[in-house]
Short mmCIF file of C-alpha atoms in Angstrom, two decimals:
data_model
loop_
_atom_site.label_atom_id
_atom_site.label_comp_id
_atom_site.label_asym_id
_atom_site.label_seq_id
_atom_site.Cartn_x
_atom_site.Cartn_y
_atom_site.Cartn_z
CA MET P 11 23.23 -27.23 0.79
CA ASP P 12 20.66 -24.71 0.03
CA ALA P 13 20.74 -22.03 -2.76
CA ILE P 14 21.31 -19.05 -0.57
CA ALA P 15 24.21 -20.65 1.43
CA GLU P 16 25.57 -21.31 -2.06
CA ALA P 17 24.97 -17.74 -3.53
CA PRO P 18 27.58 -15.07 -2.71
CA PRO P 19 27.42 -13.80 0.98
CA VAL P 20 26.88 -10.12 0.11
CA ILE P 21 25.00 -8.29 -2.88
CA ARG P 22 26.29 -5.26 -4.52
CA LEU P 23 23.51 -3.07 -6.13
CA HIS P 24 25.61 -0.30 -7.98
CA PRO P 25 28.96 0.03 -8.98
CA GLU P 26 29.27 3.58 -7.18
CA ASP P 27 28.15 1.98 -3.68
CA GLY P 28 30.28 2.13 -0.89
CA VAL P 29 28.43 -0.46 0.77
CA VAL P 30 27.05 -4.20 0.25
CA ILE P 31 24.29 -5.92 1.53
CA ALA P 32 24.46 -9.17 3.81
CA ARG P 33 22.64 -12.05 2.16
CA ARG P 34 22.61 -13.79 5.37
CA VAL P 35 24.49 -13.41 8.76
CA LEU P 36 28.17 -12.61 7.96
CA PRO P 37 30.84 -13.89 10.66
CA PRO P 38 33.98 -11.71 11.28
CA GLY P 39 36.34 -12.43 8.55
CA THR P 40 34.06 -13.13 5.65
CA PRO P 41 35.16 -11.54 2.32
CA VAL P 42 32.80 -8.64 1.24
CA ALA P 43 34.99 -7.13 -1.49
CA PRO P 44 38.50 -7.58 -2.93
CA ASN P 45 41.09 -7.54 -0.31
CA VAL P 46 38.08 -6.55 2.51
CA THR P 47 36.63 -8.77 5.17
CA ALA P 48 33.86 -7.97 7.68
CA ARG P 49 35.42 -6.47 10.83
CA ALA P 50 32.58 -7.77 12.98
CA ARG P 51 29.29 -9.95 12.86
CA ILE P 52 26.91 -8.39 10.19
CA PRO P 53 23.53 -9.14 10.56
CA ALA P 54 21.34 -10.50 7.91
CA GLY P 55 19.99 -7.72 5.24
CA HIS P 56 22.47 -5.18 6.82
CA LYS P 57 25.38 -2.86 5.22
CA VAL P 58 28.83 -3.43 5.45
CA ALA P 59 31.41 -0.82 4.10
CA THR P 60 33.53 -1.99 1.22
CA ARG P 61 35.79 0.92 1.50
CA GLY P 62 36.44 3.85 3.87
CA HIS P 63 34.43 6.81 4.63
CA ALA P 64 35.41 9.94 6.22
CA PRO P 65 33.20 11.52 8.61
CA GLY P 66 30.66 13.62 6.71
CA GLU P 67 31.29 11.85 3.35
CA ALA P 68 27.90 10.54 1.60
CA ILE P 69 26.93 6.81 1.81
CA ARG P 70 25.45 5.19 -1.17
CA ARG P 71 23.29 2.53 -1.98
CA TYR P 72 21.48 1.94 -5.31
CA GLY P 73 24.10 4.40 -6.61
CA GLN P 74 22.30 7.20 -4.50
CA ILE P 75 22.56 8.86 -1.16
CA ILE P 76 21.15 7.42 1.71
CA GLY P 77 23.07 9.16 4.31
CA PHE P 78 26.28 10.49 5.77
CA ALA P 79 29.09 9.09 7.82
CA THR P 80 29.03 10.38 11.24
CA GLU P 81 32.49 9.05 12.07
CA SER P 82 35.11 7.48 10.43
CA ILE P 83 34.16 4.00 8.86
CA ALA P 84 36.87 1.26 7.86
CA PRO P 85 36.27 -1.11 5.08
CA GLY P 86 34.64 -3.86 6.64
CA GLU P 87 32.66 -2.12 9.18
CA TRP P 88 29.10 -2.53 9.74
CA VAL P 89 27.27 0.41 8.62
CA HIS P 90 24.16 1.34 10.36
CA THR P 91 22.63 4.22 12.94
CA GLN P 92 25.93 4.12 15.11
CA ASN P 93 27.98 5.60 12.14
CA CYS P 94 25.49 7.08 9.53
CA ALA P 95 22.91 9.68 9.69
CA MET P 96 20.65 11.96 7.60
CA GLY P 97 22.05 15.06 5.97
CA ASP P 98 20.82 17.76 3.68
CA PHE P 99 21.91 17.48 -0.17
CA SER P 100 20.74 18.98 -3.26
CA ARG P 101 18.25 16.98 -5.59
CA ASP P 102 17.99 17.74 -9.02
CA TYR P 103 14.37 17.43 -10.17
CA ALA P 104 15.18 17.31 -14.15
CA PHE P 105 11.47 17.39 -14.69
CA GLY P 106 10.51 14.51 -17.37
CA VAL P 107 13.84 13.92 -18.75
CA ASP P 108 13.48 10.17 -18.40
CA ALA P 109 9.89 10.02 -19.55
CA ARG P 110 9.65 7.67 -22.27
CA PRO P 111 6.74 6.00 -24.21
CA THR P 112 5.52 2.86 -22.59
CA ALA P 113 5.40 -0.01 -25.34
CA PRO P 114 1.82 -2.08 -24.76
CA ALA P 115 1.69 -5.67 -24.12
CA GLU P 116 2.08 -7.67 -27.27
CA VAL P 117 -0.33 -9.92 -26.18
CA PRO P 118 -3.11 -8.20 -23.83
CA ALA P 119 -3.93 -9.99 -20.81
CA HIS P 120 -7.29 -10.45 -19.36
CA PHE P 121 -9.07 -11.52 -16.07
CA LEU P 122 -12.51 -12.38 -14.91
CA GLY P 123 -14.14 -9.47 -13.23
CA TYR P 124 -17.87 -7.98 -12.54
CA ARG P 125 -18.88 -5.23 -14.88
CA ARG P 126 -20.98 -3.04 -13.00
CA ALA P 127 -23.67 -0.79 -14.54
CA ASP P 128 -21.53 2.46 -14.75
CA GLY P 129 -19.01 0.68 -16.82
CA ARG P 130 -16.47 0.01 -13.89
CA VAL P 131 -14.98 -3.38 -13.30
CA ALA P 132 -14.78 -4.94 -9.87
CA THR P 133 -12.80 -7.82 -8.33
CA ARG P 134 -15.08 -8.57 -5.72
CA ASN P 135 -18.80 -8.55 -5.18
CA SER P 136 -19.70 -7.58 -1.73
CA ILE P 137 -22.17 -5.30 0.45
CA GLY P 138 -20.95 -2.42 2.18
CA ILE P 139 -21.86 -0.67 5.56
CA ILE P 140 -20.08 2.70 6.26
CA THR P 141 -20.12 4.79 9.33
CA SER P 142 -20.55 8.89 9.57
CA VAL P 143 -19.20 8.50 12.78
CA ASN P 144 -17.44 6.42 15.49
CA CYS P 145 -21.02 6.41 17.41
CA SER P 146 -22.35 4.43 15.15
CA ALA P 147 -19.65 2.03 14.72
CA HIS P 148 -21.05 -0.97 16.88
CA VAL P 149 -24.38 -0.93 14.96
CA ALA P 150 -22.54 -1.28 11.94
CA ASP P 151 -20.77 -4.16 13.28
CA LEU P 152 -23.72 -5.84 14.65
CA ILE P 153 -25.34 -5.66 11.22
CA ALA P 154 -22.28 -6.96 9.31
CA ARG P 155 -21.80 -9.66 12.04
CA HIS P 156 -25.19 -11.16 11.37
CA PHE P 157 -23.91 -12.14 7.80
CA ALA P 158 -20.17 -12.85 8.75
CA ARG P 159 -18.67 -16.10 7.78
CA ASP P 160 -16.35 -17.73 9.89
CA PRO P 161 -12.79 -17.61 8.55
CA PHE P 162 -12.18 -21.15 10.06
CA GLY P 163 -15.55 -22.84 8.67
CA ASP P 164 -16.49 -23.94 12.30
CA ARG P 165 -20.06 -22.21 11.84
CA PRO P 166 -22.57 -22.52 9.12
CA ASP P 167 -22.36 -20.00 6.40
CA PRO P 168 -24.90 -17.32 6.62
CA LEU P 169 -24.58 -16.15 2.68
CA ALA P 170 -24.89 -20.06 1.71
CA GLY P 171 -27.66 -19.27 -0.71
CA PHE P 172 -25.72 -16.30 -2.24
CA ALA P 173 -22.83 -17.94 -3.91
CA HIS P 174 -21.67 -14.93 -5.61
CA VAL P 175 -22.01 -12.36 -3.02
CA ASP P 176 -18.36 -12.53 -1.16
CA GLU P 177 -19.36 -10.74 2.08
CA VAL P 178 -20.89 -8.02 4.03
CA VAL P 179 -18.42 -5.30 5.14
CA ALA P 180 -18.56 -3.11 7.94
CA LEU P 181 -15.94 -0.16 7.65
CA THR P 182 -15.97 1.82 10.83
CA HIS P 183 -13.62 4.62 11.93
CA LYS P 184 -12.94 6.76 15.08
CA SER P 185 -13.60 10.29 13.82
CA GLY P 186 -16.62 12.16 12.23
CA CYS P 187 -17.39 14.35 15.48
CA GLY P 188 -15.41 16.53 17.67
CA MET P 189 -13.64 17.78 14.59
CA THR P 190 -13.20 20.86 12.83
CA GLU P 191 -14.80 21.71 9.64
CA GLY P 192 -12.89 22.51 6.46
CA GLU P 193 -10.04 20.41 5.18
CA PRO P 194 -10.50 17.70 8.10
CA LEU P 195 -14.24 17.18 7.14
CA ARG P 196 -13.75 17.27 3.43
CA VAL P 197 -10.79 14.71 3.70
CA LEU P 198 -12.98 12.44 5.83
CA ARG P 199 -16.09 12.88 3.62
CA ARG P 200 -13.89 12.07 0.63
CA THR P 201 -12.74 9.01 1.82
CA LEU P 202 -15.98 7.58 2.88
CA ALA P 203 -17.33 8.72 -0.78
CA GLY P 204 -14.47 6.84 -2.36
CA PHE P 205 -15.80 3.54 -0.55
CA ALA P 206 -19.48 4.21 -1.16
CA ARG P 207 -18.77 4.27 -4.75
CA HIS P 208 -16.18 1.80 -4.75
CA PRO P 209 -16.97 -1.00 -7.65
CA ASN P 210 -16.23 -3.76 -5.31
CA PHE P 211 -19.42 -2.94 -3.53
CA SER P 212 -22.73 -3.97 -5.15
CA HIS P 213 -24.67 -2.13 -2.70
CA VAL P 214 -23.85 0.24 0.22
CA ILE P 215 -25.86 1.59 3.53
CA ALA P 216 -24.37 4.45 5.45
CA ILE P 217 -25.33 4.33 9.29
CA GLY P 218 -25.09 7.57 11.53
CA LEU P 219 -26.17 8.56 14.96
CA GLY P 220 -27.82 11.93 14.21
CA CYS P 221 -25.91 14.67 15.97
CA GLU P 222 -22.31 14.49 14.71
CA VAL P 223 -20.51 17.01 12.81
CA ASN P 224 -20.32 14.75 9.76
CA GLN P 225 -24.20 14.84 9.08
CA LEU P 226 -25.16 12.32 6.57
CA GLY P 227 -27.15 14.80 4.53
CA GLY P 228 -24.03 16.81 4.33
CA LEU P 229 -22.02 13.86 3.09
CA LEU P 230 -24.50 12.93 0.52
CA GLU P 231 -24.99 16.76 -0.75
CA GLU P 232 -21.20 17.23 -1.04
CA GLN P 233 -20.15 14.13 -2.55
CA ARG P 234 -23.26 13.78 -4.62
CA LEU P 235 -24.06 10.41 -3.42
CA ALA P 236 -27.87 10.86 -3.15
CA GLY P 237 -29.43 7.73 -4.83
CA ARG P 238 -26.13 5.66 -4.60
CA LEU P 239 -26.61 4.29 -0.72
CA ARG P 240 -29.21 3.99 1.92
CA THR P 241 -28.76 6.01 5.37
CA LEU P 242 -29.98 5.37 8.68
CA ASN P 243 -29.86 7.42 11.72
CA ILE P 244 -29.84 5.72 14.96
CA GLN P 245 -31.56 8.52 16.94
CA GLU P 246 -34.35 8.88 14.18
CA SER P 247 -34.66 4.92 14.10
CA GLY P 248 -35.35 4.59 17.54
CA GLY P 249 -32.17 3.37 18.80
CA THR P 250 -29.66 0.40 18.52
CA ARG P 251 -31.81 -2.44 17.95
CA LYS P 252 -34.26 -1.02 15.77
CA THR P 253 -31.30 0.48 13.64
CA VAL P 254 -29.63 -2.94 13.56
CA GLU P 255 -32.90 -4.53 12.38
CA ALA P 256 -33.77 -1.95 9.89
CA GLY P 257 -29.94 -2.36 8.59
CA ILE P 258 -30.14 -6.13 8.45
CA GLU P 259 -33.54 -5.87 6.54
CA PHE P 260 -31.72 -3.73 3.95
CA VAL P 261 -28.86 -6.40 3.17
CA LYS P 262 -31.34 -9.20 3.18
CA GLY P 263 -33.26 -6.75 0.43
CA VAL P 264 -30.54 -6.56 -1.70
CA LEU P 265 -28.67 -10.04 -1.66
CA ALA P 266 -30.66 -11.68 -4.47
CA GLU P 267 -29.72 -8.54 -6.76
CA ALA P 268 -26.09 -8.58 -5.78
CA ASP P 269 -26.14 -12.10 -6.13
CA ALA P 270 -27.03 -11.79 -9.77
CA ALA P 271 -23.66 -10.39 -10.69
CA ARG P 272 -21.45 -12.73 -12.98
CA ARG P 273 -17.81 -12.72 -13.80
CA GLU P 274 -17.04 -11.94 -17.35
CA ALA P 275 -13.50 -11.70 -19.38
CA VAL P 276 -12.48 -8.04 -18.92
CA PRO P 277 -8.85 -6.39 -19.97
CA THR P 278 -6.39 -5.78 -17.48
CA SER P 279 -6.85 -2.09 -18.32
CA GLU P 280 -9.57 -2.32 -15.85
CA LEU P 281 -7.18 -3.33 -12.91
CA CYS P 282 -6.32 -0.53 -10.49
CA VAL P 283 -3.51 -1.75 -8.00
CA ALA P 284 -2.64 -0.10 -4.85
CA LEU P 285 1.22 -0.53 -3.82
CA GLN P 286 1.98 -0.99 -0.26
CA CYS P 287 5.00 -1.95 1.88
CA GLY P 288 5.12 -2.35 5.68
CA GLY P 289 7.53 -3.99 8.06
CA SER P 290 10.16 -3.47 5.39
CA ASP P 291 13.77 -4.65 5.90
CA GLY P 292 17.02 -4.52 4.04
CA TYR P 293 15.94 -6.99 1.48
CA SER P 294 12.86 -5.00 0.51
CA GLY P 295 14.63 -2.79 -2.41
CA ILE P 296 16.47 -5.95 -3.71
CA SER P 297 13.63 -8.50 -4.18
CA ALA P 298 9.77 -7.96 -3.41
CA ASN P 299 9.74 -4.18 -4.36
CA VAL P 300 11.68 -4.72 -7.34
CA ALA P 301 9.89 -7.81 -8.55
CA LEU P 302 6.69 -5.97 -7.78
CA GLY P 303 7.68 -3.00 -9.66
CA PHE P 304 8.33 -5.35 -12.73
CA ALA P 305 4.62 -6.53 -12.43
CA SER P 306 3.54 -3.12 -12.12
CA ASP P 307 5.36 -2.43 -15.47
CA LEU P 308 3.16 -5.20 -16.80
CA VAL P 309 0.06 -3.93 -15.37
CA VAL P 310 0.82 -0.43 -17.10
CA ARG P 311 1.73 -2.06 -20.43
CA ASN P 312 -1.52 -3.91 -20.32
CA GLY P 313 -3.31 -0.28 -19.78
CA GLY P 314 -4.01 -0.66 -16.22
CA THR P 315 -3.05 1.73 -13.14
CA VAL P 316 -0.77 1.37 -10.17
CA ILE P 317 -0.91 3.63 -7.34
CA LEU P 318 2.26 4.51 -5.20
CA SER P 319 1.60 6.25 -1.88
CA GLU P 320 3.46 6.85 1.35
CA SER P 321 4.68 10.34 0.77
CA PRO P 322 7.05 10.18 3.77
CA GLU P 323 8.47 6.92 2.23
CA THR P 324 9.22 8.57 -0.76
CA TYR P 325 10.88 11.48 0.78
CA GLY P 326 14.47 11.80 -0.57
CA ALA P 327 13.93 9.86 -3.49
CA GLU P 328 11.10 11.95 -5.11
CA HIS P 329 13.73 13.42 -7.65
CA LEU P 330 13.83 10.18 -9.23
CA LEU P 331 10.15 10.10 -9.94
CA THR P 332 10.11 13.90 -11.29
CA ARG P 333 12.51 12.76 -13.85
CA ARG P 334 9.98 10.42 -15.08
CA ALA P 335 6.74 12.76 -15.04
CA VAL P 336 4.99 13.27 -18.19
CA SER P 337 5.11 17.00 -17.53
CA ARG P 338 6.78 19.56 -15.18
CA GLU P 339 3.46 20.10 -13.86
CA VAL P 340 2.82 16.76 -12.62
CA GLY P 341 6.45 16.54 -11.31
CA GLU P 342 6.15 19.88 -9.28
CA ARG P 343 2.82 18.40 -7.68
CA LEU P 344 5.17 15.69 -6.24
CA VAL P 345 7.59 18.26 -4.90
CA ASP P 346 5.13 20.43 -3.55
CA ILE P 347 3.88 17.47 -1.50
CA MET P 348 7.25 16.88 -0.17
CA LYS P 349 7.37 20.40 1.03
CA TRP P 350 4.48 20.05 2.79
CA TRP P 351 5.32 17.18 4.85
CA GLU P 352 8.84 19.05 5.58
CA ASP P 353 6.65 21.77 6.85
CA TYR P 354 4.40 19.53 8.61
CA THR P 355 6.78 17.34 10.49
CA ALA P 356 8.54 20.66 11.58
CA ARG P 357 5.00 22.28 13.00
CA GLU P 358 4.59 18.96 14.98
CA GLY P 359 8.07 19.13 16.44
CA ALA P 360 9.02 15.68 14.41
CA GLU P 361 11.35 15.15 11.65
CA MET P 362 11.31 13.01 8.59
CA ASN P 363 13.58 10.55 9.35
CA ALA P 364 11.51 9.56 12.45
CA ASN P 365 10.58 7.02 9.74
CA PRO P 366 12.03 3.86 9.55
CA SER P 367 10.42 2.45 12.42
CA PRO P 368 12.38 0.07 15.19
CA GLY P 369 11.33 -2.87 13.06
CA ASN P 370 12.67 -1.42 9.85
CA LYS P 371 16.03 -0.77 11.54
CA ALA P 372 16.32 -4.12 12.92
CA GLY P 373 15.80 -5.31 9.36
CA GLY P 374 19.03 -2.96 8.18
CA LEU P 375 17.25 0.02 7.07
CA THR P 376 19.02 3.04 8.61
CA THR P 377 17.47 6.33 7.15
CA ILE P 378 14.43 7.25 5.46
CA LEU P 379 16.46 8.04 2.28
CA GLU P 380 17.57 4.43 1.99
CA LYS P 381 13.89 3.36 2.75
CA SER P 382 12.47 5.61 0.11
CA LEU P 383 14.65 4.40 -2.45
CA GLY P 384 13.79 0.94 -1.98
CA ALA P 385 10.06 1.90 -1.35
CA MET P 386 9.61 3.51 -5.00
CA ALA P 387 10.99 0.52 -6.50
CA LYS P 388 7.38 -0.76 -6.25
CA ALA P 389 6.26 1.64 -9.11
CA GLY P 390 8.45 0.18 -11.91
CA THR P 391 9.84 2.29 -14.45
CA THR P 392 7.06 3.63 -16.33
CA ASN P 393 6.22 7.14 -16.41
CA LEU P 394 4.35 9.07 -13.40
CA VAL P 395 1.20 10.38 -15.17
CA ASP P 396 -0.49 11.91 -12.36
CA VAL P 397 -0.27 13.02 -8.72
CA VAL P 398 -3.43 13.42 -6.69
CA ARG P 399 -4.45 14.16 -3.12
CA TYR P 400 -5.76 11.79 -0.55
CA ALA P 401 -8.56 9.48 -1.26
CA GLU P 402 -9.06 11.55 -4.61
CA PRO P 403 -10.68 9.50 -7.57
CA VAL P 404 -7.82 7.79 -9.67
CA THR P 405 -9.03 8.58 -13.22
CA ALA P 406 -5.66 8.31 -14.98
CA LYS P 407 -4.20 5.14 -16.88
CA GLY P 408 -0.60 4.42 -15.76
CA PHE P 409 1.86 5.14 -12.77
CA VAL P 410 -0.07 7.59 -10.41
CA PHE P 411 1.08 8.79 -7.20
CA MET P 412 -1.06 9.62 -4.17
CA ASP P 413 -0.22 11.97 -1.38
CA THR P 414 -0.65 9.51 2.07
CA PRO P 415 1.01 9.18 5.33
CA GLY P 416 3.38 6.20 5.49
CA TYR P 417 1.26 4.60 8.06
CA ASP P 418 -0.07 1.45 6.24
CA PRO P 419 -3.80 1.37 7.18
CA VAL P 420 -4.03 5.12 6.48
CA GLY P 421 -2.31 4.91 3.26
CA ALA P 422 -4.01 2.07 1.99
CA THR P 423 -7.29 3.68 2.91
CA GLY P 424 -6.96 6.37 0.71
CA GLN P 425 -5.53 4.13 -2.16
CA VAL P 426 -8.96 2.05 -2.10
CA ALA P 427 -10.87 5.11 -1.65
CA GLY P 428 -9.26 6.41 -4.98
CA GLY P 429 -10.51 3.41 -6.86
CA ALA P 430 -7.88 0.39 -6.44
CA ASN P 431 -9.46 -2.74 -6.79
CA LEU P 432 -6.55 -4.84 -5.77
CA MET P 433 -3.38 -4.52 -3.33
CA CYS P 434 0.00 -5.51 -3.32
CA PHE P 435 1.78 -5.54 -0.01
CA THR P 436 5.36 -6.38 0.39
CA THR P 437 6.80 -7.20 3.93
CA GLY P 438 10.11 -8.08 5.10
CA ARG P 439 9.36 -8.48 8.81
CA GLY P 440 6.22 -10.13 8.46
CA SER P 441 2.97 -7.52 8.49
CA VAL P 442 -0.33 -8.99 8.40
CA PHE P 443 -2.83 -7.03 6.56
CA GLY P 444 -5.93 -6.46 4.36
CA MET P 445 -7.93 -3.96 3.10
CA LYS P 446 -11.79 -4.60 2.18
CA PRO P 447 -13.30 -4.66 -0.20
CA ALA P 448 -10.07 -4.75 -2.26
CA PRO P 449 -8.38 -8.36 -2.05
CA SER P 450 -4.59 -7.76 -0.94
CA LEU P 451 -1.80 -9.95 -1.85
CA LYS P 452 1.38 -10.08 0.68
CA LEU P 453 4.74 -10.54 -0.85
CA ALA P 454 7.72 -11.65 1.37
CA THR P 455 11.01 -10.33 0.91
CA ASN P 456 12.85 -13.33 2.13
CA SER P 457 12.50 -17.12 2.36
CA ALA P 458 13.05 -17.34 6.04
CA MET P 459 10.22 -15.20 7.08
CA PHE P 460 7.88 -16.61 4.46
CA ALA P 461 8.46 -20.17 5.67
CA GLN P 462 8.03 -18.76 9.21
CA MET P 463 4.53 -16.93 8.25
CA GLU P 464 3.43 -18.91 5.17
CA GLU P 465 -0.16 -18.86 6.26
CA ASP P 466 -0.27 -15.09 6.12
CA MET P 467 2.02 -14.55 2.97
CA ASP P 468 0.95 -15.38 -0.74
CA ILE P 469 4.27 -14.75 -2.69
CA ASN P 470 7.86 -15.80 -1.82
CA CYS P 471 10.11 -13.19 -3.34
CA GLY P 472 13.09 -14.47 -1.48
CA THR P 473 13.64 -16.74 -4.34
CA VAL P 474 15.33 -13.66 -5.93
CA LEU P 475 17.98 -13.63 -3.09
CA ASP P 476 18.26 -17.41 -3.05
CA GLY P 477 19.36 -17.20 -6.80
CA THR P 478 16.70 -19.50 -7.75
CA GLU P 479 14.73 -16.94 -9.86
CA THR P 480 15.30 -13.85 -11.73
CA VAL P 481 13.45 -10.34 -10.70
CA GLU P 482 11.89 -10.57 -13.85
CA GLU P 483 10.76 -14.26 -13.43
CA CYS P 484 9.54 -13.47 -9.94
CA GLY P 485 7.50 -10.01 -11.59
CA GLU P 486 5.79 -12.17 -14.12
CA ARG P 487 4.73 -14.74 -11.18
CA ILE P 488 3.55 -11.81 -9.17
CA PHE P 489 1.49 -10.41 -12.27
CA GLN P 490 -0.01 -13.93 -12.87
CA HIS P 491 -1.01 -14.27 -9.41
CA MET P 492 -2.79 -10.54 -9.43
CA LEU P 493 -4.66 -11.81 -12.49
CA ARG P 494 -6.02 -14.73 -10.64
CA VAL P 495 -6.88 -13.01 -7.61
CA ALA P 496 -8.80 -10.33 -9.57
CA SER P 497 -10.44 -13.22 -11.04
CA GLY P 498 -11.63 -14.59 -7.56
CA GLU P 499 -8.85 -16.43 -6.19
CA ARG P 500 -8.65 -15.61 -2.41
CA THR P 501 -5.73 -14.33 -0.80
CA LYS P 502 -4.30 -15.53 2.56
CA SER P 503 -5.45 -12.35 4.27
CA GLU P 504 -8.97 -12.91 2.96
CA ALA P 505 -8.88 -16.35 4.30
CA LEU P 506 -8.21 -15.13 7.82
CA GLY P 507 -10.92 -12.20 7.61
CA PHE P 508 -8.34 -9.33 7.46
CA GLY P 509 -9.54 -5.93 5.98
CA ASP P 510 -12.32 -4.12 7.96
CA ALA P 511 -10.47 -3.31 11.00
CA GLU P 512 -7.46 -1.80 9.04
CA PHE P 513 -9.92 0.73 7.32
CA ALA P 514 -8.50 4.13 8.78
CA PRO P 515 -9.05 7.54 7.00
CA TRP P 516 -6.54 10.41 7.75
CA VAL P 517 -7.23 12.24 10.52
CA LEU P 518 -6.48 15.82 10.20
CA GLY P 519 -6.78 19.01 12.41
CA ALA P 520 -7.58 19.45 16.09
CA THR P 521 -9.83 17.00 17.95
CA MET P 522 -12.15 19.10 19.85
#
């Protein structure tokens, strides 16, 4: 009999909870609490009531409100969208009351990274091609394709003579023109500049068309990128073929210089980890997110940085983060972000509870409150030291929150633009993902999905559910895997070539 079959059929997360989580599919009659049995079939990862709830009564998971009963719920009933919904409730932000000094690691950890001339540290050594506008995307792709490695190894390696260059990456997008100036253009330029400056790129070339709103000259001036990157305009260069040829010659001209870089031992304080989740399920806040949170604490204890984002997927749990804020100002910046999202969704005729997705709900998540409480576990327990806007440079050490949408590619793009040189991505349903030039580790929440998609998943956190590993043991394993990947070990998504198509700057404002 396997370990998960031997473990108790349900998981209780907090003494005050009125629900427990099904560890596996529960047939009717399965004991779920003293003198309480399941009244119907409960899907794996879903909630079952351990006591009765009256209409309008708060339903708790993690000891926190995740929704309110829309009808009478009897003990043993399945609790989901048919009888649980969002509702308003007051939050006590209690700025900073839980902030505590973070104990440094007794034995500091190290990894092998590339130390750049400006002192920053890279985990990869690639050459980047960024685009000012969608109209130059194909040209950028053609340049990168000339140097592309075959992820399945069926073709000769075009970079065979440059063993210390990881790849040539083209990052294209659908914006840059037909847009309003002001904040939409500033956000796009800030994002592009973050990638242009990213330490994981040794050299960068920017490709423009020539007549777009996002002029390359304006990008260089506004973001102070002059001298940092080479630029080419298709119209000035004489068209597609000539621009592609010039771009290829640029890459060929810098390959030897890029290849001269060598890894050296650097402290883990140089690690900046983006925390993401996608395709979440009812186990995310029990296994992978919690274990990643333990690993995040280890990064911070070693002087490094972790970036939590996805503002709509923090909504309803932000009061737990403001309590850890190092100052009232930092906490209030997070509250202001949540108010902006409330106004934004109302303006667009949407609501915050439009997230979770259908896949999230099929996996057992009922409301955005429940999803947020599980998602924020990725950031561990250390103090919230800073709150930044989308794609802003992250300069603080410790746990930082960045305002981003919940959509994974857009959120991850902002985090890497902010300087993340490694990404950890948890998933319960089986998201496939990468975000070049930062390597992306995929963490599975349950063993069944890990076995089904092992070629895409790096780490199985379902061991926590199976009872074969504690959260702390799994978190330590994640941390050690982070260090190996930061030192050059390839992730599953890198082996499959993921990471350039996922580049997706946040599009704001009207499309004209």
